[in-house]
Coordinates of C-alpha atoms in Angstrom, one line a residue:
M782 CA -83.9 -93.7 -25.4
P783 CA -83.7 -91.2 -22.7
F784 CA -82.0 -92.6 -19.4
L785 CA -81.0 -91.1 -15.9
S786 CA -77.8 -92.3 -14.3
I787 CA -79.2 -92.8 -10.7
R788 CA -77.3 -94.2 -7.9
G789 CA -75.5 -97.0 -10.0
A790 CA -78.3 -97.8 -12.3
K791 CA -79.5 -96.4 -15.5
L792 CA -83.4 -95.6 -15.4
Y793 CA -85.4 -95.1 -18.5
Y794 CA -88.0 -92.4 -18.7
E795 CA -90.5 -90.6 -20.8
D796 CA -91.3 -86.9 -20.5
S797 CA -94.2 -85.2 -22.4
G798 CA -92.6 -82.0 -21.9
G799 CA -94.5 -78.7 -22.0
P800 CA -95.0 -75.7 -19.4
G801 CA -97.6 -77.4 -17.1
E802 CA -97.0 -78.6 -13.7
P803 CA -95.0 -81.8 -13.6
V804 CA -96.7 -85.2 -12.8
L805 CA -94.5 -88.3 -12.0
F806 CA -95.8 -91.6 -12.6
S807 CA -94.7 -94.7 -10.7
H808 CA -95.8 -98.0 -12.0
G809 CA -96.7 -101.3 -10.6
L810 CA -94.7 -104.4 -10.1
L811 CA -94.1 -106.3 -13.3
W812 CA -95.2 -103.3 -15.4
D813 CA -93.3 -100.4 -16.8
S814 CA -93.9 -96.7 -17.6
H815 CA -96.5 -97.5 -20.3
L816 CA -98.7 -98.7 -17.6
F817 CA -100.1 -95.1 -17.4
S818 CA -100.3 -94.4 -21.1
R819 CA -104.0 -93.7 -21.0
Q820 CA -103.5 -91.2 -18.0
V821 CA -100.6 -89.4 -19.6
E822 CA -102.8 -89.0 -22.9
A823 CA -105.6 -87.4 -20.7
L824 CA -103.5 -85.0 -19.0
K825 CA -100.5 -84.2 -21.1
G826 CA -102.3 -81.2 -22.7
R827 CA -102.4 -79.4 -19.3
Y828 CA -99.5 -81.1 -17.4
R829 CA -96.0 -82.2 -18.0
C830 CA -96.2 -85.9 -17.7
I831 CA -93.1 -88.0 -16.7
C832 CA -93.1 -91.7 -16.4
Y833 CA -90.2 -93.8 -15.4
D834 CA -89.2 -97.5 -15.1
H835 CA -88.0 -98.7 -11.8
R836 CA -84.7 -100.4 -11.6
G837 CA -84.7 -103.9 -12.7
Q838 CA -88.1 -103.5 -14.6
G839 CA -89.1 -102.2 -18.1
H840 CA -86.1 -100.6 -19.9
S841 CA -84.3 -99.7 -16.7
E842 CA -81.1 -101.5 -15.6
A843 CA -80.6 -103.4 -12.4
P844 CA -77.2 -103.6 -10.4
E845 CA -75.2 -106.4 -11.4
D846 CA -74.9 -108.0 -7.8
G847 CA -78.0 -110.3 -8.7
K848 CA -79.6 -109.5 -5.2
P849 CA -83.2 -108.6 -4.6
I850 CA -84.1 -104.9 -5.2
D851 CA -85.6 -103.7 -1.9
L852 CA -88.2 -100.9 -1.6
R853 CA -85.9 -98.6 0.1
T854 CA -83.6 -98.5 -2.9
V855 CA -86.6 -98.0 -5.2
Y856 CA -88.0 -95.3 -3.1
E857 CA -84.5 -93.5 -3.0
D858 CA -84.5 -93.8 -6.8
A859 CA -87.7 -91.8 -6.9
V860 CA -86.3 -88.9 -5.0
S861 CA -83.2 -88.9 -7.1
V862 CA -85.4 -88.7 -10.2
I863 CA -87.4 -85.9 -8.9
Q864 CA -84.1 -84.1 -7.9
A865 CA -82.2 -85.0 -11.3
L866 CA -85.1 -83.7 -13.4
R867 CA -85.8 -80.6 -11.2
L868 CA -89.6 -81.6 -10.8
A869 CA -90.1 -80.6 -7.3
P870 CA -92.7 -79.8 -6.2
C871 CA -94.4 -82.3 -8.3
H872 CA -97.6 -84.3 -8.4
F873 CA -97.0 -88.0 -7.8
V874 CA -99.2 -90.7 -9.2
G875 CA -98.4 -94.3 -8.0
L876 CA -100.1 -97.7 -8.4
S877 CA -99.4 -100.6 -6.1
M878 CA -95.6 -100.7 -6.0
G879 CA -95.6 -97.1 -7.1
G880 CA -97.9 -96.3 -4.2
F881 CA -95.5 -97.8 -1.8
V882 CA -93.0 -95.6 -3.2
G883 CA -95.2 -92.5 -3.1
L884 CA -96.2 -93.0 0.4
R885 CA -92.3 -93.1 1.4
V886 CA -91.6 -89.9 -0.6
A887 CA -94.6 -88.0 0.9
A888 CA -93.7 -89.0 4.4
R889 CA -90.0 -88.5 4.3
H890 CA -89.7 -85.5 1.7
P891 CA -92.8 -83.7 1.8
E892 CA -90.9 -80.8 0.1
L893 CA -90.7 -82.6 -3.1
L894 CA -94.6 -83.2 -3.7
S895 CA -97.5 -80.7 -4.4
S896 CA -99.9 -83.9 -4.4
L897 CA -100.2 -87.5 -4.1
V898 CA -102.3 -90.0 -5.9
L899 CA -102.5 -93.7 -4.6
L900 CA -104.1 -96.3 -6.7
D901 CA -104.7 -99.8 -5.4
T902 CA -101.8 -99.7 -2.6
S903 CA -101.1 -100.0 1.0
A904 CA -98.8 -98.8 3.8
A905 CA -98.7 -102.1 5.5
A906 CA -96.3 -105.0 5.1
E907 CA -97.4 -107.9 2.8
L908 CA -100.1 -109.9 4.6
P909 CA -98.6 -113.1 6.1
S910 CA -101.4 -115.2 4.6
N911 CA -100.1 -114.0 1.2
L912 CA -96.3 -114.7 1.7
P913 CA -96.2 -118.3 0.8
R914 CA -97.9 -118.0 -2.6
F915 CA -96.1 -114.8 -3.5
R916 CA -92.8 -116.3 -2.6
L917 CA -93.7 -119.3 -4.8
L918 CA -94.4 -117.1 -7.6
S919 CA -91.1 -115.3 -7.3
A920 CA -89.3 -118.7 -7.0
V921 CA -90.9 -120.0 -10.2
T922 CA -90.1 -116.6 -12.1
H923 CA -86.6 -116.8 -11.0
W924 CA -86.0 -120.3 -12.5
L925 CA -88.5 -120.5 -15.1
G926 CA -89.9 -117.0 -15.9
L927 CA -93.4 -115.7 -15.7
G928 CA -94.8 -117.9 -18.4
P929 CA -95.7 -120.7 -16.1
V930 CA -97.5 -118.5 -13.6
V931 CA -98.8 -115.6 -16.0
D932 CA -102.4 -117.0 -15.9
R933 CA -102.4 -117.0 -12.0
I934 CA -101.0 -113.5 -12.0
M935 CA -103.7 -112.2 -14.3
H936 CA -106.4 -113.6 -12.1
I937 CA -104.5 -112.0 -9.0
Y938 CA -104.1 -108.6 -10.8
F939 CA -107.5 -108.1 -12.6
G940 CA -110.9 -108.3 -11.1
P941 CA -113.5 -110.9 -12.3
T942 CA -115.6 -108.1 -14.2
F943 CA -112.6 -107.4 -16.4
M944 CA -111.6 -111.0 -16.7
N945 CA -115.1 -112.3 -17.7
D946 CA -116.0 -109.5 -20.2
P947 CA -116.0 -110.9 -23.7
A948 CA -115.7 -107.6 -25.2
R949 CA -112.4 -107.2 -23.6
R950 CA -110.7 -110.4 -24.7
A951 CA -108.1 -108.9 -27.0
E952 CA -107.1 -106.3 -24.2
R953 CA -106.6 -109.3 -21.9
E954 CA -104.5 -111.1 -24.3
A955 CA -102.2 -108.2 -24.9
L956 CA -101.7 -107.5 -21.1
R957 CA -101.0 -111.3 -20.8
R958 CA -98.3 -111.1 -23.3
Q959 CA -96.8 -108.1 -21.8
L960 CA -96.6 -109.8 -18.4
A961 CA -95.1 -112.9 -19.9
S962 CA -92.5 -110.9 -21.5
N963 CA -90.7 -109.9 -18.3
P964 CA -87.2 -111.4 -17.9
R965 CA -86.6 -114.0 -15.2
A966 CA -84.5 -111.1 -13.3
V967 CA -87.7 -109.6 -12.5
W968 CA -87.9 -111.8 -9.5
R969 CA -85.4 -109.5 -7.8
A970 CA -88.2 -106.7 -7.9
M971 CA -90.8 -109.2 -6.9
D972 CA -88.7 -110.1 -3.9
G973 CA -88.4 -106.6 -2.8
V974 CA -92.1 -105.9 -2.9
I975 CA -92.9 -109.2 -1.1
H976 CA -90.6 -108.4 1.9
R977 CA -91.4 -104.7 2.0
R978 CA -91.6 -103.1 5.6
S979 CA -94.7 -101.4 6.8
V980 CA -94.7 -97.6 6.9
E981 CA -98.0 -97.2 8.6
G982 CA -96.2 -95.5 11.6
E983 CA -95.2 -92.7 9.2
L984 CA -98.7 -91.8 7.7
H985 CA -99.3 -89.1 10.3
R986 CA -96.4 -87.2 8.7
I987 CA -98.2 -86.9 5.4
T988 CA -99.6 -83.4 4.9
T989 CA -99.6 -83.4 1.0
P990 CA -103.0 -83.3 -0.6
T991 CA -103.8 -86.9 -1.2
L992 CA -106.4 -88.9 -3.3
I993 CA -106.8 -92.6 -2.7
L994 CA -108.4 -94.7 -5.4
V995 CA -109.1 -98.5 -5.0
G996 CA -111.0 -101.0 -7.1
E997 CA -113.8 -102.7 -5.2
E998 CA -112.7 -106.1 -6.6
D999 CA -109.1 -105.6 -5.7
A1000 CA -107.9 -108.8 -4.2
V1001 CA -104.2 -107.7 -3.6
T1002 CA -104.5 -104.5 -1.7
L1003 CA -108.0 -104.8 -0.3
P1004 CA -110.3 -101.9 -0.1
E1005 CA -110.1 -102.2 3.6
M1006 CA -106.4 -101.2 3.2
A1007 CA -107.3 -98.1 1.5
D1008 CA -109.7 -97.2 4.1
R1009 CA -106.8 -97.3 6.6
L1010 CA -104.8 -95.1 4.6
H1011 CA -107.7 -92.7 4.3
E1012 CA -108.2 -92.7 8.0
R1013 CA -104.5 -92.2 8.8
I1014 CA -103.6 -89.5 6.0
S1015 CA -105.1 -86.2 7.3
G1016 CA -107.3 -84.5 4.7
S1017 CA -107.1 -87.4 2.2
R1018 CA -109.9 -88.2 0.0
L1019 CA -111.0 -91.8 -0.8
L1020 CA -112.8 -93.1 -3.9
R1021 CA -113.8 -96.8 -4.5
L1022 CA -114.2 -97.8 -8.0
P1023 CA -117.0 -100.2 -8.8
H1024 CA -116.0 -103.4 -10.8
G1025 CA -112.3 -102.6 -10.7
G1026 CA -109.6 -104.9 -9.6
H1027 CA -106.0 -104.1 -8.6
M1028 CA -105.1 -102.7 -12.0
S1029 CA -107.9 -100.1 -11.7
N1030 CA -106.3 -97.6 -14.2
L1031 CA -106.4 -100.4 -16.8
E1032 CA -109.7 -101.7 -16.1
Q1033 CA -111.5 -98.4 -15.4
P1034 CA -109.3 -95.8 -17.3
E1035 CA -112.3 -93.4 -17.8
A1036 CA -113.2 -93.2 -14.1
V1037 CA -109.6 -93.1 -13.0
N1038 CA -108.7 -90.3 -15.6
A1039 CA -111.7 -88.2 -14.5
A1040 CA -110.7 -88.6 -10.7
I1041 CA -107.1 -87.7 -11.2
S1042 CA -107.8 -84.9 -13.6
S1043 CA -110.4 -83.3 -11.2
F1044 CA -108.1 -83.7 -8.2
L1045 CA -105.0 -82.3 -9.9
D1046 CA -107.0 -79.3 -11.3
E1047 CA -108.4 -78.5 -7.8
V1048 CA -105.0 -78.7 -6.0
S1049 CA -103.3 -76.6 -8.6
G1050 CA -106.0 -74.0 -8.5
A1051 CA -105.9 -74.0 -4.7
Q1052 CA -102.2 -73.6 -4.7
L1053 CA -102.4 -70.7 -7.3
Q1054 CA -104.9 -69.0 -5.0
A1055 CA -102.5 -69.4 -2.0
V1056 CA -99.6 -67.7 -3.8

């Protein structure tokens, strides 16, 4: 399997190759690079698609110190991945945790990005009202694994339309098994996400063309949070996805694929005309 040695950790990645402009995908908490498999399938004929696993998740290694993995470390990993693979400037697609990363890259290293796609994410710190239950989920995972809380996480991550659709029962079961397969050590990434700092004060720095997507049934990063991103990122576009929850790219893949494809094609075309 391909790995990059990045700042004391080995990060797993997959690269579709090809001559197209690079698109780097950054996954959400408790998932891995395969989260974007449908998006990669839709785009790889025209774009070079690269997915990687955050340290301590998927196939990527975590430091041996046993400490929580903070968002600053994960953001710095993303910068290093872009530099190591010589992707700059690249398109960046991030969902939830991956969006936290993308916002930081865009605000602090605009030269690395040609566009930014944010799915179901926020620039804010975790809501105080969410901290007790999320800390409990992290603690249970630390000691017992995700098994005892996986059903609760499914209902947090996915909207009621997806969860109650009988035609998607097999899909739900497969996703449930995937979540439950996380090792106990994933609590370290959970802790870093739960205790992230706000970067709302940095949003005015983002000049990268930005598309914001959010599921209208998202109960983790509420649609109102996407509205705030849209208001504060100059020139950004906002699309709400009916019947989508926090994992909008899994729940509404056709709509997400169409929106990302159209946006990337438009940005790429505009940049070619500017040359």
